[in-house]
PDB file of C-alpha atoms in Angstrom:
ATOM      1  CA  MET I   1      -7.188   5.952 -12.347  1.00  0.00           C
ATOM      2  CA  ALA I   2      -4.212   3.864 -11.998  1.00  0.00           C
ATOM      3  CA  ILE I   3      -3.161   2.560  -8.616  1.00  0.00           C
ATOM      4  CA  ASP I   4       0.260   0.984  -7.848  1.00  0.00           C
ATOM      5  CA  ILE I   5       1.142  -0.823  -4.646  1.00  0.00           C
ATOM      6  CA  LEU I   6       5.038  -0.611  -4.046  1.00  0.00           C
ATOM      7  CA  CYS I   7       5.878  -3.007  -1.563  1.00  0.00           C
ATOM      8  CA  VAL I   8       9.193  -4.598  -0.031  1.00  0.00           C
ATOM      9  CA  GLY I   9       9.314  -8.345  -0.359  1.00  0.00           C
ATOM     10  CA  LYS I  10       7.564 -11.313  -2.250  1.00  0.00           C
ATOM     11  CA  ILE I  11       4.968 -13.131  -1.027  1.00  0.00           C
ATOM     12  CA  LYS I  12       5.609 -16.683  -1.124  1.00  0.00           C
ATOM     13  CA  GLU I  13       2.313 -18.167   0.842  1.00  0.00           C
ATOM     14  CA  LYS I  14      -0.210 -19.277  -1.961  1.00  0.00           C
ATOM     15  CA  TYR I  15      -3.306 -18.370   0.223  1.00  0.00           C
ATOM     16  CA  TRP I  16      -1.779 -14.657   0.306  1.00  0.00           C
ATOM     17  CA  ASN I  17      -1.274 -14.716  -3.560  1.00  0.00           C
ATOM     18  CA  ASP I  18      -4.754 -15.955  -4.043  1.00  0.00           C
ATOM     19  CA  ALA I  19      -6.302 -13.176  -1.960  1.00  0.00           C
ATOM     20  CA  ILE I  20      -4.368 -10.496  -3.734  1.00  0.00           C
ATOM     21  CA  SER I  21      -5.130 -11.965  -7.137  1.00  0.00           C
ATOM     22  CA  GLU I  22      -8.969 -12.147  -6.221  1.00  0.00           C
ATOM     23  CA  TYR I  23      -8.709  -8.460  -5.439  1.00  0.00           C
ATOM     24  CA  ALA I  24      -6.730  -7.560  -8.678  1.00  0.00           C
ATOM     25  CA  LYS I  25      -9.251  -9.186 -10.518  1.00  0.00           C
ATOM     26  CA  ARG I  26     -12.101  -7.484  -8.742  1.00  0.00           C
ATOM     27  CA  LEU I  27     -10.427  -4.181  -9.302  1.00  0.00           C
ATOM     28  CA  SER I  28      -9.610  -4.547 -12.749  1.00  0.00           C
ATOM     29  CA  ARG I  29     -13.080  -2.964 -13.671  1.00  0.00           C
ATOM     30  CA  TYR I  30     -12.442  -0.018 -11.603  1.00  0.00           C
ATOM     31  CA  CYS I  31      -8.515   0.897 -12.157  1.00  0.00           C
ATOM     32  CA  LYS I  32      -5.342  -0.217 -13.667  1.00  0.00           C
ATOM     33  CA  LEU I  33      -3.519  -2.025 -10.921  1.00  0.00           C
ATOM     34  CA  ASP I  34      -0.019  -2.594 -10.596  1.00  0.00           C
ATOM     35  CA  ILE I  35       1.814  -4.122  -7.849  1.00  0.00           C
ATOM     36  CA  ILE I  36       5.729  -3.449  -7.557  1.00  0.00           C
ATOM     37  CA  GLU I  37       7.768  -5.486  -5.560  1.00  0.00           C
ATOM     38  CA  VAL I  38      11.276  -4.737  -4.438  1.00  0.00           C
ATOM     39  CA  GLN I  39      13.659  -6.975  -2.807  1.00  0.00           C
ATOM     40  CA  ASP I  40      13.837  -6.966   1.074  1.00  0.00           C
ATOM     41  CA  GLU I  41      17.067  -7.022   2.485  1.00  0.00           C
ATOM     42  CA  LYS I  42      17.885  -9.855   5.222  1.00  0.00           C
ATOM     43  CA  THR I  43      17.748  -8.464   8.712  1.00  0.00           C
ATOM     44  CA  PRO I  44      19.773 -10.099  11.401  1.00  0.00           C
ATOM     45  CA  ASP I  45      18.257 -11.397  14.604  1.00  0.00           C
ATOM     46  CA  ASN I  46      18.710  -8.638  17.244  1.00  0.00           C
ATOM     47  CA  ALA I  47      20.394  -6.231  14.617  1.00  0.00           C
ATOM     48  CA  PRO I  48      21.576  -2.840  16.451  1.00  0.00           C
ATOM     49  CA  PRO I  49      19.381   0.153  15.359  1.00  0.00           C
ATOM     50  CA  ALA I  50      22.402   1.544  13.160  1.00  0.00           C
ATOM     51  CA  ILE I  51      22.079  -1.942  11.053  1.00  0.00           C
ATOM     52  CA  GLU I  52      18.318  -1.694  11.018  1.00  0.00           C
ATOM     53  CA  MET I  53      18.454   1.989   9.640  1.00  0.00           C
ATOM     54  CA  GLN I  54      20.982   0.746   6.918  1.00  0.00           C
ATOM     55  CA  ILE I  55      18.596  -1.740   6.075  1.00  0.00           C
ATOM     56  CA  LYS I  56      15.555   0.272   5.768  1.00  0.00           C
ATOM     57  CA  ASN I  57      17.901   2.765   3.612  1.00  0.00           C
ATOM     58  CA  LYS I  58      18.565   0.420   1.243  1.00  0.00           C
ATOM     59  CA  GLU I  59      14.794  -0.881   0.956  1.00  0.00           C
ATOM     60  CA  GLY I  60      13.970   2.479   0.672  1.00  0.00           C
ATOM     61  CA  GLU I  61      16.415   3.236  -2.295  1.00  0.00           C
ATOM     62  CA  LYS I  62      14.715   0.756  -4.235  1.00  0.00           C
ATOM     63  CA  LEU I  63      11.174   1.819  -3.436  1.00  0.00           C
ATOM     64  CA  LEU I  64      12.217   5.510  -4.577  1.00  0.00           C
ATOM     65  CA  LYS I  65      13.227   4.151  -7.945  1.00  0.00           C
ATOM     66  CA  TYR I  66       9.545   3.332  -8.715  1.00  0.00           C
ATOM     67  CA  MET I  67       7.837   6.349  -7.023  1.00  0.00           C
ATOM     68  CA  ASP I  68       6.138   8.702  -9.510  1.00  0.00           C
ATOM     69  CA  PRO I  69       6.685  12.438  -8.808  1.00  0.00           C
ATOM     70  CA  LYS I  70       3.340  13.084 -10.430  1.00  0.00           C
ATOM     71  CA  ALA I  71       1.285  10.610  -8.455  1.00  0.00           C
ATOM     72  CA  LEU I  72      -0.285  11.135  -5.286  1.00  0.00           C
ATOM     73  CA  LYS I  73       1.853   9.013  -2.787  1.00  0.00           C
ATOM     74  CA  PHE I  74       0.224   7.313   0.396  1.00  0.00           C
ATOM     75  CA  ALA I  75       3.014   5.815   2.784  1.00  0.00           C
ATOM     76  CA  LEU I  76       1.220   2.957   4.986  1.00  0.00           C
ATOM     77  CA  ALA I  77       2.648   4.181   8.270  1.00  0.00           C
ATOM     78  CA  ILE I  78       1.436   3.531  12.033  1.00  0.00           C
ATOM     79  CA  ASP I  79       1.418   7.260  12.646  1.00  0.00           C
ATOM     80  CA  GLY I  80      -0.581   8.114   9.535  1.00  0.00           C
ATOM     81  CA  LYS I  81      -4.022   9.354   9.483  1.00  0.00           C
ATOM     82  CA  ARG I  82      -6.962   6.975   9.870  1.00  0.00           C
ATOM     83  CA  TYR I  83     -10.070   7.019   7.480  1.00  0.00           C
ATOM     84  CA  SER I  84     -13.215   5.377   7.668  1.00  0.00           C
ATOM     85  CA  SER I  85     -14.019   3.192   4.494  1.00  0.00           C
ATOM     86  CA  THR I  86     -16.269   6.076   3.224  1.00  0.00           C
ATOM     87  CA  GLY I  87     -13.683   8.821   4.017  1.00  0.00           C
ATOM     88  CA  PHE I  88     -11.196   6.699   2.126  1.00  0.00           C
ATOM     89  CA  ALA I  89     -13.616   6.440  -0.838  1.00  0.00           C
ATOM     90  CA  ASP I  90     -13.998  10.233  -0.486  1.00  0.00           C
ATOM     91  CA  VAL I  91     -10.109  10.867  -0.676  1.00  0.00           C
ATOM     92  CA  ILE I  92      -9.772   8.669  -3.790  1.00  0.00           C
ATOM     93  CA  LYS I  93     -12.860  10.357  -5.530  1.00  0.00           C
ATOM     94  CA  ASP I  94     -11.979  13.826  -4.590  1.00  0.00           C
ATOM     95  CA  GLU I  95      -8.342  13.448  -5.555  1.00  0.00           C
ATOM     96  CA  SER I  96      -9.565  11.981  -9.036  1.00  0.00           C
ATOM     97  CA  THR I  97     -11.833  15.139  -9.459  1.00  0.00           C
ATOM     98  CA  MET I  98      -8.812  17.221  -8.942  1.00  0.00           C
ATOM     99  CA  GLY I  99      -6.786  15.406 -11.744  1.00  0.00           C
ATOM    100  CA  VAL I 100      -4.894  12.765 -10.213  1.00  0.00           C
ATOM    101  CA  SER I 101      -4.519  10.142 -12.504  1.00  0.00           C
ATOM    102  CA  ARG I 102      -2.197   7.774 -10.400  1.00  0.00           C
ATOM    103  CA  ILE I 103      -1.897   6.981  -6.629  1.00  0.00           C
ATOM    104  CA  GLN I 104       0.658   5.089  -5.221  1.00  0.00           C
ATOM    105  CA  PHE I 105       0.734   3.404  -1.866  1.00  0.00           C
ATOM    106  CA  ILE I 106       3.911   2.278  -0.271  1.00  0.00           C
ATOM    107  CA  ILE I 107       4.324  -0.449   2.087  1.00  0.00           C
ATOM    108  CA  GLY I 108       7.537  -1.097   3.944  1.00  0.00           C
ATOM    109  CA  GLY I 109       9.167  -4.054   4.912  1.00  0.00           C
ATOM    110  CA  SER I 110       9.677  -5.566   8.538  1.00  0.00           C
ATOM    111  CA  LEU I 111      11.209  -2.266   9.785  1.00  0.00           C
ATOM    112  CA  GLY I 112       8.974  -0.052   8.029  1.00  0.00           C
ATOM    113  CA  LEU I 113       9.884   2.775   5.633  1.00  0.00           C
ATOM    114  CA  SER I 114      13.101   5.145   5.481  1.00  0.00           C
ATOM    115  CA  ASP I 115      12.896   8.482   6.374  1.00  0.00           C
ATOM    116  CA  GLU I 116      13.798   9.361   2.703  1.00  0.00           C
ATOM    117  CA  VAL I 117      10.601   7.528   1.507  1.00  0.00           C
ATOM    118  CA  LEU I 118       8.566   9.125   4.137  1.00  0.00           C
ATOM    119  CA  ARG I 119       9.789  12.581   2.767  1.00  0.00           C
ATOM    120  CA  ASN I 120       8.730  11.895  -0.518  1.00  0.00           C
ATOM    121  CA  CYS I 121       5.241  10.807  -0.068  1.00  0.00           C
ATOM    122  CA  ASP I 122       2.280  13.359   0.054  1.00  0.00           C
ATOM    123  CA  ARG I 123       0.406  11.320   2.932  1.00  0.00           C
ATOM    124  CA  LYS I 124       0.723   8.900   5.433  1.00  0.00           C
ATOM    125  CA  ILE I 125      -2.281   6.364   6.196  1.00  0.00           C
ATOM    126  CA  SER I 126      -2.776   4.088   9.107  1.00  0.00           C
ATOM    127  CA  PHE I 127      -5.102   1.026   9.352  1.00  0.00           C
ATOM    128  CA  SER I 128      -4.618   0.487  12.917  1.00  0.00           C
ATOM    129  CA  ASP I 129      -2.290   1.066  15.914  1.00  0.00           C
ATOM    130  CA  MET I 130      -1.485  -2.695  15.407  1.00  0.00           C
ATOM    131  CA  THR I 131       1.316  -3.865  13.342  1.00  0.00           C
ATOM    132  CA  PHE I 132       0.452  -6.042  10.731  1.00  0.00           C
ATOM    133  CA  PRO I 133       2.667  -8.668   8.394  1.00  0.00           C
ATOM    134  CA  HIS I 134       3.565  -6.964   5.070  1.00  0.00           C
ATOM    135  CA  GLN I 135       1.570  -9.681   3.252  1.00  0.00           C
ATOM    136  CA  MET I 136      -1.771  -9.338   5.201  1.00  0.00           C
ATOM    137  CA  MET I 137      -1.370  -5.477   4.783  1.00  0.00           C
ATOM    138  CA  ARG I 138      -1.500  -5.805   0.819  1.00  0.00           C
ATOM    139  CA  VAL I 139      -4.627  -7.874   1.199  1.00  0.00           C
ATOM    140  CA  ILE I 140      -6.148  -5.275   3.601  1.00  0.00           C
ATOM    141  CA  LEU I 141      -5.335  -2.528   1.411  1.00  0.00           C
ATOM    142  CA  LEU I 142      -6.573  -4.012  -1.420  1.00  0.00           C
ATOM    143  CA  GLU I 143      -9.620  -4.784   0.078  1.00  0.00           C
ATOM    144  CA  GLN I 144     -10.214  -1.374   1.215  1.00  0.00           C
ATOM    145  CA  ILE I 145      -9.278   0.102  -2.211  1.00  0.00           C
ATOM    146  CA  TYR I 146     -11.988  -2.324  -3.955  1.00  0.00           C
ATOM    147  CA  ARG I 147     -14.620  -1.174  -1.161  1.00  0.00           C
ATOM    148  CA  ALA I 148     -13.668   2.468  -1.963  1.00  0.00           C
ATOM    149  CA  HIS I 149     -14.503   1.887  -5.655  1.00  0.00           C
ATOM    150  CA  ARG I 150     -17.705   0.002  -4.596  1.00  0.00           C
ATOM    151  CA  ILE I 151     -18.745   3.113  -2.564  1.00  0.00           C
ATOM    152  CA  ILE I 152     -17.478   5.801  -5.118  1.00  0.00           C
ATOM    153  CA  ASN I 153     -19.893   3.994  -7.924  1.00  0.00           C
ATOM    154  CA  GLY I 154     -22.955   3.515  -5.378  1.00  0.00           C
ATOM    155  CA  GLU I 155     -22.476  -0.135  -5.533  1.00  0.00           C
ATOM    156  CA  PRO I 156     -23.424  -2.490  -2.374  1.00  0.00           C
ATOM    157  CA  TYR I 157     -20.528  -3.011   0.028  1.00  0.00           C
ATOM    158  CA  HIS I 158     -20.609  -4.801   3.390  1.00  0.00           C
ATOM    159  CA  LYS I 159     -20.630  -2.550   6.191  1.00  0.00           C
TER     160      LYS I 159
END
């Protein structure tokens, strides 16, 4: 199974990069992981909604270039479906059994994902009603993907 994480913006803080590297290393025994970062657009303070829409659309165009039409694509969105860790593992296992060989998770920038990106995703997934920084969301997502693989393989995991 190949898993891509498509995301807006680079991570500058060492502690986030260290956590991402650790989970990438752990996941290497279960799947081929690729993290694809696209450049974020500068958002002026107090930008009007029309400018925010333009920014989301520009970031969306960059993400769309990497979205694989054959992959199962999950948009991380606050209004997406919520899963328990075991439910999330079941989705990955079931899709793999059905022949899906690539899953892509798409994380937007500070303004979220464009409508075009959302339309091109197969599912939306939410981890909470709360908003998280995109750097933290990458770590949370990687941890849950790792946990899912541990569950799928019948290995111990923290409950």
